[in-house]
Coordinates of C-alpha atoms and ligand atoms in Angstrom, one line a residue:
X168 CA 0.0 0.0 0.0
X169 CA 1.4 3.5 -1.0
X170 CA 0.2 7.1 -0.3
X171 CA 0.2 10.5 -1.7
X172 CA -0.6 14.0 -0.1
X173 CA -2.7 16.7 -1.9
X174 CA -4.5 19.7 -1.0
X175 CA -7.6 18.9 -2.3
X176 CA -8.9 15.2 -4.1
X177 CA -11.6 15.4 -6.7
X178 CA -13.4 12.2 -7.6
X179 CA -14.5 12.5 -10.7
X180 CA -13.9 14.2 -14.0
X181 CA -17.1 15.2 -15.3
X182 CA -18.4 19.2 -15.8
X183 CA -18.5 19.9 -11.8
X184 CA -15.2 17.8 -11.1
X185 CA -13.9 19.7 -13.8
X186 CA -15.2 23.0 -13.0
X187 CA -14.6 22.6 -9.6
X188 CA -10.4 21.2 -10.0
X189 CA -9.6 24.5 -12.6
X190 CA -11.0 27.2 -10.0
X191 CA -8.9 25.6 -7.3
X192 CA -6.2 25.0 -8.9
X193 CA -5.9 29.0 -9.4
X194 CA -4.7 28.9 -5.8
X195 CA -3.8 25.0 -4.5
X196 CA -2.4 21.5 -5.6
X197 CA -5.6 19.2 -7.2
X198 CA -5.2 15.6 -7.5
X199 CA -8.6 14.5 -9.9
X200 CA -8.9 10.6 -10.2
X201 CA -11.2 9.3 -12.5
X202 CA -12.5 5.2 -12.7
X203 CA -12.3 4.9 -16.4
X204 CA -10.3 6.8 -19.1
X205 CA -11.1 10.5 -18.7
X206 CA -13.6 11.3 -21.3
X207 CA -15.7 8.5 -20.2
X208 CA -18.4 10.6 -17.4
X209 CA -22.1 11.3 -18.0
X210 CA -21.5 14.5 -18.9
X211 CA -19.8 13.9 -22.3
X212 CA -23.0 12.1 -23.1
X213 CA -25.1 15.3 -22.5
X214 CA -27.2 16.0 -25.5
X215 CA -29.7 18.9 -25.2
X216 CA -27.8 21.7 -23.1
X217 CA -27.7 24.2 -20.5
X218 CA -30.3 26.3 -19.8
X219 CA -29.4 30.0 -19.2
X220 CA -30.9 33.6 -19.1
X221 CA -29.1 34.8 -22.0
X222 CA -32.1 35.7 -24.6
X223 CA -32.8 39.8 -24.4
X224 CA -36.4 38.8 -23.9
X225 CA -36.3 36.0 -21.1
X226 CA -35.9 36.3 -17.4
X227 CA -34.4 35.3 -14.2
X228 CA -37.8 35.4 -12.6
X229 CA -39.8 32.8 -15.4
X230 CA -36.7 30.6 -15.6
X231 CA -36.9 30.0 -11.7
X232 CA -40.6 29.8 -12.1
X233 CA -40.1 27.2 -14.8
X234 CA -37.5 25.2 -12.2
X235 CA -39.8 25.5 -9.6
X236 CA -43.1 24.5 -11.0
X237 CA -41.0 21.7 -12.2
X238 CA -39.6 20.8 -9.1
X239 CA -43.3 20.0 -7.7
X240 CA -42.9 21.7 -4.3
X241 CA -39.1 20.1 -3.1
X242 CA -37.2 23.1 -4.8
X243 CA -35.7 25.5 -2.5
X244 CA -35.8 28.9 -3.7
X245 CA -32.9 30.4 -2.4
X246 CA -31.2 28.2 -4.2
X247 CA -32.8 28.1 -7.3
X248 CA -32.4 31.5 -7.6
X249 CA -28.5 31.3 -7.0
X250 CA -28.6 28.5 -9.4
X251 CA -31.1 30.8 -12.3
X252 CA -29.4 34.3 -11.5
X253 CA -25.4 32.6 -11.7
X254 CA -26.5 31.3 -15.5
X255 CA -25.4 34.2 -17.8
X256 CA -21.6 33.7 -15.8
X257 CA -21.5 30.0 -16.0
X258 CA -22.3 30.1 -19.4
X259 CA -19.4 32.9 -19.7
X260 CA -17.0 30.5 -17.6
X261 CA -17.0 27.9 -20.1
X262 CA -16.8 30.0 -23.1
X263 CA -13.7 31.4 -21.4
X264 CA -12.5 27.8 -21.1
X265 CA -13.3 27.0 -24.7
X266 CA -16.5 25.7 -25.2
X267 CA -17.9 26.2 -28.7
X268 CA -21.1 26.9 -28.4
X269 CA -23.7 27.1 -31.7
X270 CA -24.4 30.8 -32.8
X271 CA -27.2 32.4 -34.7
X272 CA -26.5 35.8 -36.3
X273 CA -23.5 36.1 -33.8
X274 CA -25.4 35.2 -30.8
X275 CA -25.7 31.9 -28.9
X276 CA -28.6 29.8 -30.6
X277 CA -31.1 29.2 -27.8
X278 CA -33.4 25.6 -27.9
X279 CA -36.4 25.6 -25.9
X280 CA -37.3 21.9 -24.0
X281 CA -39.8 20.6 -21.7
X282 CA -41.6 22.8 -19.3
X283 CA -39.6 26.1 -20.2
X284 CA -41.3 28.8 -21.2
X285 CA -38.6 30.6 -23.3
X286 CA -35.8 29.1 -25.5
X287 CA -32.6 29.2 -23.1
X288 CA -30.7 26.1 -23.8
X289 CA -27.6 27.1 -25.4
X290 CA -26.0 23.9 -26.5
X291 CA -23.6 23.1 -28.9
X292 CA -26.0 21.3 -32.1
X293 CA -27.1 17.7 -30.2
X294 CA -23.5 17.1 -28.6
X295 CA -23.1 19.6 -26.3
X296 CA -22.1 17.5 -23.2
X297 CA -19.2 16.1 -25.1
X298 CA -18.4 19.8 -26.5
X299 CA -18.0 20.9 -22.9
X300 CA -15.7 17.6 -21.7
X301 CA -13.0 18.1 -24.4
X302 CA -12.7 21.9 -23.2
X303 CA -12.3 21.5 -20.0
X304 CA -10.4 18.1 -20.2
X305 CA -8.3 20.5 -22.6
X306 CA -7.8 23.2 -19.6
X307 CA -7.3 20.2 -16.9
X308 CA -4.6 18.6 -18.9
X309 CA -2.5 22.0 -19.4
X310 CA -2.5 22.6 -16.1
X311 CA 0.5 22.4 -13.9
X312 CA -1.4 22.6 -10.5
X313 CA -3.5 19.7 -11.7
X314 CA -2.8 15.5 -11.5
X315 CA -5.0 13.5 -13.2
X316 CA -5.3 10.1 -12.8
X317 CA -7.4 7.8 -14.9
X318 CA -7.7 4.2 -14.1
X319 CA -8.0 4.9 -10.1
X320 CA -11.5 4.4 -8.6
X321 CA -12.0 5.8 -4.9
X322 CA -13.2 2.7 -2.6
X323 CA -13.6 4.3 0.5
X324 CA -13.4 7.8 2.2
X325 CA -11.1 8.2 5.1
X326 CA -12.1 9.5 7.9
X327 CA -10.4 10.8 11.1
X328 CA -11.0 12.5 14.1
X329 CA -8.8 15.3 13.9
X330 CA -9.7 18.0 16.7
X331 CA -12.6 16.0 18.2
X332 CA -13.9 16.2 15.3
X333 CA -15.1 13.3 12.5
X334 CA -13.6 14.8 9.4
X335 CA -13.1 13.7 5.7
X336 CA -9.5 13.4 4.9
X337 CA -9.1 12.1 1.7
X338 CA -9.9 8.1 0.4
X339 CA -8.9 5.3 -0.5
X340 CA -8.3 4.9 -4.1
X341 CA -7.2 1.8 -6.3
X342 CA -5.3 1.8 -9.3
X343 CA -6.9 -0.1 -11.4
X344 CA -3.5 -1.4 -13.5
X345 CA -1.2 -2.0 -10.7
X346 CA -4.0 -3.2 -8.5
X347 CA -2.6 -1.4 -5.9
X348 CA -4.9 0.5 -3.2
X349 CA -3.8 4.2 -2.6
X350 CA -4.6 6.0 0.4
X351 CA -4.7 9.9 -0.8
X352 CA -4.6 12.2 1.9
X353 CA -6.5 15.6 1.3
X354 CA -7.2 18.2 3.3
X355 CA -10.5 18.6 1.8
X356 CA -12.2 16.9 -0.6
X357 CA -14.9 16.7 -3.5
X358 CA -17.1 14.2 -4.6
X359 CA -18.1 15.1 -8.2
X360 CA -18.9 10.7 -9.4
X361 CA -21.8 11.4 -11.5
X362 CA -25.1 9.4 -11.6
X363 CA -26.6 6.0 -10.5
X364 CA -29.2 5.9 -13.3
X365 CA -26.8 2.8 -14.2
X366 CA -28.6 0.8 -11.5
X367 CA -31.6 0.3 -13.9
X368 CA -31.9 -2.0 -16.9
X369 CA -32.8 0.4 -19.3
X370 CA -30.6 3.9 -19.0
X371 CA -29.6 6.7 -21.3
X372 CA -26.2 6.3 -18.9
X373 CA -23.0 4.5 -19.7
X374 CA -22.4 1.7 -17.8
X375 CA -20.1 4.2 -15.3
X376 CA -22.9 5.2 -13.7
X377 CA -23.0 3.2 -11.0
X378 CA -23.7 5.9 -8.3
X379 CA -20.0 5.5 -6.2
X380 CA -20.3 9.2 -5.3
X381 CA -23.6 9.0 -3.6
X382 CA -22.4 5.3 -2.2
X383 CA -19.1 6.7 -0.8
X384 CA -20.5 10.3 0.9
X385 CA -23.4 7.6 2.7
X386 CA -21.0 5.1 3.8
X387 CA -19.0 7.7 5.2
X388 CA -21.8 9.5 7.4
X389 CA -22.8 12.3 4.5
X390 CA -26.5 12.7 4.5
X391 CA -28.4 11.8 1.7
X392 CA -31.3 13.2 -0.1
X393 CA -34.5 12.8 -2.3
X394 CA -33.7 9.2 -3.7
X395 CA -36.5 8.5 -4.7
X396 CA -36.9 11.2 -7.4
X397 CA -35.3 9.0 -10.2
X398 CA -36.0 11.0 -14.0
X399 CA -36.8 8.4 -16.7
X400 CA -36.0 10.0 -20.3
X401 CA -39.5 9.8 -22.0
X402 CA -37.6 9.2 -25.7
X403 CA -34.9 6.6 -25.7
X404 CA -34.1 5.2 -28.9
X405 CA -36.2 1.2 -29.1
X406 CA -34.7 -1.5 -28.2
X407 CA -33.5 0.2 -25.7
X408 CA -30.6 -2.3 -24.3
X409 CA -28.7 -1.9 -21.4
X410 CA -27.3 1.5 -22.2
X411 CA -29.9 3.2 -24.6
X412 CA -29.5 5.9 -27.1
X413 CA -30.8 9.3 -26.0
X414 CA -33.4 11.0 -28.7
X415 CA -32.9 15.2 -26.8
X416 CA -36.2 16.3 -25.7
X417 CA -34.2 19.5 -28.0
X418 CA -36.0 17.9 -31.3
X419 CA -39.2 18.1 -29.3
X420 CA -38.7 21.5 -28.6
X421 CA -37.8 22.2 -32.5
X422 CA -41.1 20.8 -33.1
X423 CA -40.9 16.7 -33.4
X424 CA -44.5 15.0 -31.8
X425 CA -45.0 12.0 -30.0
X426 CA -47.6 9.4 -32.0
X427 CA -48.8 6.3 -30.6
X428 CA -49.3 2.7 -32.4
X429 CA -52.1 4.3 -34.1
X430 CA -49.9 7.4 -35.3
X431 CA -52.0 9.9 -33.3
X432 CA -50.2 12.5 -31.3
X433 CA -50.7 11.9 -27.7
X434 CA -49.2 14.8 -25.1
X435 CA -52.3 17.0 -25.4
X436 CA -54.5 14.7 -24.1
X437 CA -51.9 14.5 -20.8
X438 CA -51.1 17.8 -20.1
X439 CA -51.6 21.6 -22.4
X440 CA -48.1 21.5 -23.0
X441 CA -48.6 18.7 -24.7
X442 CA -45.0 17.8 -26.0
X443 CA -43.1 20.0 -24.3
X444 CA -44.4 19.2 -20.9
X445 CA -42.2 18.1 -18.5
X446 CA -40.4 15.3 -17.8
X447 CA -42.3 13.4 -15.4
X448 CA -45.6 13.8 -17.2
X449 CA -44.4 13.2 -20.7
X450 CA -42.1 9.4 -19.2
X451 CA -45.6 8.5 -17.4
X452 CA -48.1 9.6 -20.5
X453 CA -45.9 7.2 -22.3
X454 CA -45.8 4.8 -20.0
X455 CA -49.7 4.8 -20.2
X456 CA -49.6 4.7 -24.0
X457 CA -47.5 1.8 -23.9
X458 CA -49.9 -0.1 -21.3
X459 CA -53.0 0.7 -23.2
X460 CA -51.6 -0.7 -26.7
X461 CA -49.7 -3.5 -25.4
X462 CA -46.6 -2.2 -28.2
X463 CA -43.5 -2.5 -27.5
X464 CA -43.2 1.3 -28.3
X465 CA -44.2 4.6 -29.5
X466 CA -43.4 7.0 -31.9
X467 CA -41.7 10.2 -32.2
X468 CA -42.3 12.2 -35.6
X469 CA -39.4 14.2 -36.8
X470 CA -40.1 14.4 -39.9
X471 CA -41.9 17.8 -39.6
X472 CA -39.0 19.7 -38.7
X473 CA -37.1 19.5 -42.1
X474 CA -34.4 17.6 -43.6
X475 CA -32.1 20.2 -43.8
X476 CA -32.8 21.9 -40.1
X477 CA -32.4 18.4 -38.6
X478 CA -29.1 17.7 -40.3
X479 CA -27.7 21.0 -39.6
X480 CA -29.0 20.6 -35.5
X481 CA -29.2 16.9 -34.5
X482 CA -26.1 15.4 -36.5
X483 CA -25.5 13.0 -33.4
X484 CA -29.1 11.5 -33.0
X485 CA -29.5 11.0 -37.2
X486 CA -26.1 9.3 -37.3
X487 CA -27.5 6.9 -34.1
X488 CA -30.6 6.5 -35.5
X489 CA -29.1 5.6 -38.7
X490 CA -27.0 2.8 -37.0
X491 CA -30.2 1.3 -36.0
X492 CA -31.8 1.8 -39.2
X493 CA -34.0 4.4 -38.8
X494 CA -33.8 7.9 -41.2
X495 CA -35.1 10.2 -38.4
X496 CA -35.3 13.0 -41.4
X497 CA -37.7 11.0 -43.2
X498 CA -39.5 8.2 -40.7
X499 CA -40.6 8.5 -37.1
X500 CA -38.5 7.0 -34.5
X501 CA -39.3 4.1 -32.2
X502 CA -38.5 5.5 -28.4
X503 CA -39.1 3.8 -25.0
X504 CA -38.6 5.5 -21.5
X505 CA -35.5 5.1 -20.0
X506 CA -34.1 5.7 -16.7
X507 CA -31.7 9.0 -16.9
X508 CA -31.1 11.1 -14.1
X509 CA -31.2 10.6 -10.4
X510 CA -32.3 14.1 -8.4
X511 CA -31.0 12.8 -5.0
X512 CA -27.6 12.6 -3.9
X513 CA -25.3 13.9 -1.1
X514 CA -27.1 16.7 0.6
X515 CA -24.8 20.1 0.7
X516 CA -25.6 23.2 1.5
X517 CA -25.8 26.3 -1.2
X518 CA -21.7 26.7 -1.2
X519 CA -21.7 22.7 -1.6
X520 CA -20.6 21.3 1.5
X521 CA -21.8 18.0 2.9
X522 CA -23.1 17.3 6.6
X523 CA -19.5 15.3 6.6
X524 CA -16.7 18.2 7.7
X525 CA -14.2 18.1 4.9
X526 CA -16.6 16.3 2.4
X527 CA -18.1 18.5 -0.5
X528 CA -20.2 17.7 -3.1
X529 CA -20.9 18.9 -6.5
X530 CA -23.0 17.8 -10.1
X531 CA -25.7 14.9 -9.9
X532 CA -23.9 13.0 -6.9
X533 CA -25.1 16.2 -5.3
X534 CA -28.7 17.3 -3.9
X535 CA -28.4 21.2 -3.8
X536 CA -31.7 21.1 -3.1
X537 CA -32.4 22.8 -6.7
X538 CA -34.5 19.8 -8.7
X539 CA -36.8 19.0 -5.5
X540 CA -39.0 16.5 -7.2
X541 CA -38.4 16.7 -10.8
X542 CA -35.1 18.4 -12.8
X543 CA -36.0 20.4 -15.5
X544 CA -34.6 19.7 -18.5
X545 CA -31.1 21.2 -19.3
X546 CA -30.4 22.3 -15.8
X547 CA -28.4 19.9 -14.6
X548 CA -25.2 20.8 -16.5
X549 CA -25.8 24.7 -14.9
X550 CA -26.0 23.2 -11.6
X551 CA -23.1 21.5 -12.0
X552 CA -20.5 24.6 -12.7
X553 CA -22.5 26.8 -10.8
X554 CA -22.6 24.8 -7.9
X555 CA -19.0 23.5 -8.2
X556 CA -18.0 26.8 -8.5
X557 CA -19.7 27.7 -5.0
X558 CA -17.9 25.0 -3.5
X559 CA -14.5 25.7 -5.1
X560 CA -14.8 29.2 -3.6
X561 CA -15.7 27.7 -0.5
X562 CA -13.4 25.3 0.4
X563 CA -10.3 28.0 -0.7
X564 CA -11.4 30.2 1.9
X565 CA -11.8 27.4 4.7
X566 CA -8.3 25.6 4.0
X567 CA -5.7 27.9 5.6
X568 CA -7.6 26.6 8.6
X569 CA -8.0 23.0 8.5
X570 CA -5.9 20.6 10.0
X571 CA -3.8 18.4 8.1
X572 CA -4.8 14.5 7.8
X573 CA -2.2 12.1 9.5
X574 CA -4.1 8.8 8.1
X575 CA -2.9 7.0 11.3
X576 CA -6.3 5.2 12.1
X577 CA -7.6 4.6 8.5
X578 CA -7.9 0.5 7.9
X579 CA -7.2 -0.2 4.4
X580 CA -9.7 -1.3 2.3
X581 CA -10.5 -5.6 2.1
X582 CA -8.3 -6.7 -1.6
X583 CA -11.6 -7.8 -3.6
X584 CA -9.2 -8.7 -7.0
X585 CA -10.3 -12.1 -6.8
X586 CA -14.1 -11.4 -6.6
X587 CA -16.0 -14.5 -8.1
X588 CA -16.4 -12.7 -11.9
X589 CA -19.8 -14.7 -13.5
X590 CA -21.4 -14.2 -10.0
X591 CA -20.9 -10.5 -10.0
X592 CA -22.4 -10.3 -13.3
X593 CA -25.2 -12.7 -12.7
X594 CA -26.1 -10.2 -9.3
X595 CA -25.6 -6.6 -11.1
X596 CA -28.3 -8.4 -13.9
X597 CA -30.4 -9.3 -11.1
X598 CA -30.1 -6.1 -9.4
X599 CA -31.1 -3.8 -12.9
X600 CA -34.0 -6.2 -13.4
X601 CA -35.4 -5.7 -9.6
X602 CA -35.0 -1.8 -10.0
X603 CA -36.8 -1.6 -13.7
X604 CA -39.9 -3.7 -12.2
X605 CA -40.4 -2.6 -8.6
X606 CA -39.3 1.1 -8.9
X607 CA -39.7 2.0 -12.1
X608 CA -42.3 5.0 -13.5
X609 CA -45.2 3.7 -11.9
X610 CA -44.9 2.4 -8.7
X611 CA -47.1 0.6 -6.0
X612 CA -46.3 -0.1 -2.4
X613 CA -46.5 -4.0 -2.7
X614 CA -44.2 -4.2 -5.4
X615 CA -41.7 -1.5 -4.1
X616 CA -41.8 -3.8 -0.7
X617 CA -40.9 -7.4 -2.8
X618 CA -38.2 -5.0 -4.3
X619 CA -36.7 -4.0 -1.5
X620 CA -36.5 -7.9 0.1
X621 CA -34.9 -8.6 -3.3
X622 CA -32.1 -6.0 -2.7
X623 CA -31.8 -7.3 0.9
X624 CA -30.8 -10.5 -0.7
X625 CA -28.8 -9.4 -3.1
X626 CA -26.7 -7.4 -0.7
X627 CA -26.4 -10.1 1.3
X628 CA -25.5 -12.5 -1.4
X629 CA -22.5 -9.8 -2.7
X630 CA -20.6 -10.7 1.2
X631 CA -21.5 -14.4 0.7
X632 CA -19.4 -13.6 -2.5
X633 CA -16.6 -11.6 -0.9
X634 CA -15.6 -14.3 1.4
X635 CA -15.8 -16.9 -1.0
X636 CA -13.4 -15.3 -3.1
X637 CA -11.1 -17.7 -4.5
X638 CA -9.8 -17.6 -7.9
X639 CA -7.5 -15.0 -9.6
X640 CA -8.3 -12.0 -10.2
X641 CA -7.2 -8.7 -11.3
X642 CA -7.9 -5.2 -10.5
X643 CA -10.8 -4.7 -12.9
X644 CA -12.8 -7.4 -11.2
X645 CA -11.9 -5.7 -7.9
X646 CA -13.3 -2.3 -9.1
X647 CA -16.6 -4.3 -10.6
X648 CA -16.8 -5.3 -7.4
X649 CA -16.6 -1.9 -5.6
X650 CA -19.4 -0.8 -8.5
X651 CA -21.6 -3.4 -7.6
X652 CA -21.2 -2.7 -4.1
X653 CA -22.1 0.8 -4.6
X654 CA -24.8 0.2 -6.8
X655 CA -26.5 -2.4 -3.8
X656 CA -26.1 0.6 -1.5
X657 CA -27.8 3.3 -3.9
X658 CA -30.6 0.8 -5.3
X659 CA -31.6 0.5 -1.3
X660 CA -31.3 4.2 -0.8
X661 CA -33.4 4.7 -4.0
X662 CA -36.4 2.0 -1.9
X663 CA -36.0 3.3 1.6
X664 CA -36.6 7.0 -0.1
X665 CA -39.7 5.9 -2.1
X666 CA -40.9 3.4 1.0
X667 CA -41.1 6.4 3.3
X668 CA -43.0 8.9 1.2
X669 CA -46.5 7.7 0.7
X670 CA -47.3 10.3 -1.7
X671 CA -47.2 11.1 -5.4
X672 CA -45.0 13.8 -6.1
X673 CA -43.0 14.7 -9.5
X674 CA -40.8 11.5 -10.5
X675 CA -42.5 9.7 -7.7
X676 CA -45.8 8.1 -8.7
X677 CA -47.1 5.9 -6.4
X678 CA -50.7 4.5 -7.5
X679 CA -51.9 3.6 -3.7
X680 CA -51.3 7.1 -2.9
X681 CA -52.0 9.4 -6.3
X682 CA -52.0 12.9 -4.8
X683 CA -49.4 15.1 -3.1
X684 CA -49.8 15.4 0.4
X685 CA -48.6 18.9 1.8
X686 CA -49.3 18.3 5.1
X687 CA -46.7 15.5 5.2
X688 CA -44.2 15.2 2.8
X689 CA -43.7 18.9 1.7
X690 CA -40.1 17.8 2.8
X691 CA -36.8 16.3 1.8
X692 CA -36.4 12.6 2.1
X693 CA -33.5 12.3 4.3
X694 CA -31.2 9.3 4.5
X695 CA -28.3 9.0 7.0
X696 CA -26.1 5.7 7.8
X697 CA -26.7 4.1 11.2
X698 CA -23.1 2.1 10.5
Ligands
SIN296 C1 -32.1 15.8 -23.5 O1 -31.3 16.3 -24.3 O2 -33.2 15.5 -23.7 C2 -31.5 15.6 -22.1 C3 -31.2 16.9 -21.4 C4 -31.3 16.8 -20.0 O3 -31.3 15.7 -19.4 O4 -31.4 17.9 -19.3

C-alpha cells in the first residue's frame, strides 16, 4: 500500500469535477482521479444543453418559475435563484474555457425543452455534453497545478477524528493497473462521481454510472437526499438495451411529436403543454400509452421539422438513428422511457458542502436542493458549474484553517481482486432487473416492498461472495466489485426514499397514494447511515 498528499482530491472528471479542479487549482495542488479513461463521465454524453438567461427577452424570474413549477414543491428557492441568476456567468465561464457553443447571427442559438417557457438552452448542435468535456479536459490537462489520474476508482473515504472532530481526509483509491490501493490524503475533498441511473436496466447512462459518489459520501456518514426522485427519459431510442440511445427532448422543442401505435399525437391529451411538458408527465403519458396498446413502443415524428434543419441541429441522433436503421429525417423513431437522471444525492448546503466536515459535493452526486422532485430539463449541466463553482470558492477560503490529515487510524480497504467474476455479473443483472420492475415510472407499495426484500438479498448475497473469493483476479474485477457494491447501496437508498413517502410527487408516482400530500411530505427525504 502506497500514499500521496494533496491539498484537495476530486473524484470524478465530469463538468462539476472539472469545474470545480480549474478554479482551485488557481490557488492550490488538485489531485482528480477518474475510474475509467477521462472522457468517459455522464457528462460527455449530454445531448440537449444548458439552460441559461441569456435571450434579451427572457428572465431570471420565469426561468426560476419554470425550475420550480418543475420541481413540484421540493425546490428551495434560495437556491434556485443562486442557481437561475449565476447562469449568464456559468455560461461565460465555459466560453472562457473554450466551449464552442452554436451561434445564430453572432449570438448563442437558444433551444427551448420541456416545461420552459422561453428558448434558453444554449447547446452546442445535439452534442453539447461532449463539446463541454473536451474543453475543460483540454484546460485540466494543461494545467501544472493539476494531476489527473485515470484508471483509479476511490473505494472508500477516510475519515479521522482530527480536533474531536469526525472529518473527511481524503480516500482510499485503487489503481486499477497496478492493483494497488492508494490511500490519498486531502485536506479537503470533492465528490463530483456522476449518476446512479446505471442501476436500472434500461438507461440513457454509460455503464459508469454506478452511483459511487452518492455510495461513498453515505458510507461515510454524509446525508443523503430525495432518492426516490429517479427522471426516466421519455424518448430513448427502441430497443432500448442496457445502455440506450438518447433522442434530446431539443427535437421536441424544434417541433418533433410523440404518436402512438395508431400514429396519433398523444401529449395534449396528458397535459396543455402537450410535447413539451415536463419530464415526469411526458415518461408517465408514455408509460400509459404503452400499457393501453400493449406495443413495445411509440413513436416520435421528426419528420416535420425538415431535412435540412435536422441535419444541420441533430447530427448525433440522425447518425445513431441511422446505426439502427432508422432515417429520423424521413420516418418517425421508435422510443421507449429510459431511466436517466437521479435528483437525489449527497445533501450540501448552497456553497456545496456536505453534513460530513471536509466532504463536498458537487454535479448529480449532489442534492443542492435545486430539482426538488423533478429536474428540469437542461439544468443539470448549470447546476453542475455553478454549484461546483460555490464549493471551489468555499473550500479556498476554509483551507488555511484545517488541520492536516495524518491517516494513522484509517484501515485499508479488504483486496476484492479475486471477486467470483460470472457471480458479480449474474447479481448486477439481477439487481437492474429488480429496479426496472419494482421502482420503475409507476410504482405501487407491494411491489416496491418485494423490491426491497430482493435488494436485501442481493446485498447479502455480494458478502457471501466476498468471502468466498477464490480464484485469480485482477484489479478490474476488484473495481466491478466496488461498482456493484455501490450500486446495492444506492438501489436500497433509492427504496427506503420511495418506501417512506407515501405520496405522489413529481418523479414519484405511487398508485396507492395518487395525490401530493402537503401536510406530510412537503419535505426532503432524508437518508443518514446508522453504521
Ligand atoms: C435531453 O437532451 O433530452 C436531455 C437533457 C437533460 O437531461 O437535461
Amino acid at each position: 500500500m502506497t500514499h500521496s498528499d494533496t491539498d484537495i482530491l476530486v473524484i470524478g472528471s465530469g463538468i462539476a469535477g472539472l469545474t470545480f479542479a480549474l478554479r482551485v487549482a488557481e490557488h492550490t495542488d488538485v489531485v482528480l482521479v477518474t475510474k475509467k479513461a477521462r472522457l468517459d463521465s455522464n457528462t460527455n454524453y449530454a445531448q440537449g444543453g444548458i439552460a441559461a438567461v441569456v435571450g434579451r427577452t427572457d428572465s431570471f424570474e420565469r426561468h426560476m418559475q419554470d425550475t420550480l413549477r418543475a420541481g413540484a414543491g421540493l425546490c428551495h428557492a434560495e437556491r434556485v435563484e443562486t442557481l437561475v441568476r449565476s447562469g449568464p456567468m456559468a455560461v461565460a465561464d465555459l466560453v472562457d474555457w473554450g466551449v464552442r457553443f452554436s451561434r445564430s447571427a453572432g449570438q448563442l442559438a437558444l433551444g427551448i425543452e420541456g416545461g420552459h417557457s422561453h428558448p434558453r438552452i444554449v447547446h452546442s448542435q445535439d452534442r453539447t455534453g461532449a463539446a463541454i468535456e473536451t474543453a475543460l479536459l483540454k484546460a485540466v490537462a494543461d494545467h501544472p497545478r493539476i494531476r489527473l489520474l485515470e484508471h483509479h476508482m476511490a473505494l472508500s473515504l477516510q475519515v479521522e477524528c482530527l480536533g474531536g472532530r469526525r472529518r473527511c481526509t481524503g480516500a482510499w483509491v485503487l489503481d486499477v493497473e497496478s492493483k494497488q490501493a492508494i490511500e490519498v490524503r486531502a485536506r479537503a475533498t470533492l465528490l463530483a462521481a456522476g449518476g446512479s441511473a446505471a442501476v436500472y436496466r434500461h438507461t440513457t447512462n454509460p455503464s459508469i454510472a454506478t452511483g459511487d459518489g452518492v455510495a461513498l459520501g453515505y458510507r461515510a456518514g454524509a446525508t443523503v437526499a430525495n432518492m426516490e426522485f429517479i427522471q426516466f427519459h421519455p424518448t430513448a431510442l427502441y430497443p432500448a438495451e442496457e445502455h440506450a440511445f438518447l433522442i434530446s427532448e431539443a427535437l421536441r422543442g424544434e417541433g418533433a411529436v410523440l404518436r402512438n401505435e395508431s400514429g396519433d399525437a398523444f401529449m395534449a391529451a396528458y397535459d396543455q403543454r402537450a410535447d413539451l411538458a415536463p419530464r415526469d408527465i411526458v415518461a408517465r403519458a408514455v408509460h400509459a400509452e404503452l400499457k393501453k396498446s400493449g406495443g413495445p413502443h411509440v413513436w416520435l415524428d421528426a419528420t416535420g421539422i425538415g431535412a435540412e434543419r435536422t441535419e444541420e441541429r441533430f447530427p448525433g441522433i440522425l447518425e445513431g438513428c441511422q446505426a439502427k436503421g432508422v432515417d429520423a429525417r424521413h420516418e418517425p423513431i421508435p422510443v421507449v422511457p429510459a431511466a436517466h437522471y437521479v435528483c437525489g444525492g449527497v445533501w450540501t448546503d448552497i456553497d456545496g458542502r456536505t453534513t460530513l466536515p471536509g466532504l463536498f459535493a458537487a454535479g448529480e452526486c449532489a442534492c443542492t436542493g435545486v430539482h426538488g422532485a423533478n429536474r428540469l430539463a437542461s439544468n443539470s449541466l448549470l447546476e453542475a458549474v455553478v454549484y461546483a463553482e460555490r464549493a471551489a470558492a468555499r473550500m479556498l477560503q476554509q483551507l488555511p484553517f484545517v488541520p492536516a490529515p495524518c491517516g494513522a487510524d484509517v484501515p485499508a480497504p479488504v483486496d476484492l481482486s479475486s471477486f467470483p467474476a460470472e457471480e458479480l455479473a449474474t447479481l448486477r443483472q439481477r439487481l437492474k432487473h429488480v429496479m426496472w420492475d419494482h421502482l420503475g415510472i409507476v410504482r405501487n407499495r407491494d411491489e416496491m416492498q418485494a423490491g426491497a426484500a430482493q435488494l436485501e438479498e442481493l446485498r447479502h448475497k455480494w458478502s457471501t461472495l466476498r468471502e468466498a473469493r477464490s480464484r485469480s483476479g485482477g484489479g478490474q474485477r476488484w473495481s466491478e466489485a466496488a461498482e456493484t457494491l455501490n450500486m446495492l447501496d444506492v438501489a436500497r437508498l433509492v427504496v427506503r426514499c420511495a418506501l417512506w413517502r407515501r405520496e405522489s410527487r413529481g418523479l414519484h408516482y405511487v398508485t396507492d397514494y395518487p395525490y401530493r400530500d402537503n401536510e406530510s411530505y412537503l419535505r426532503d427525504s432524508i437518508a443518514v447511515s446508522t453504521d
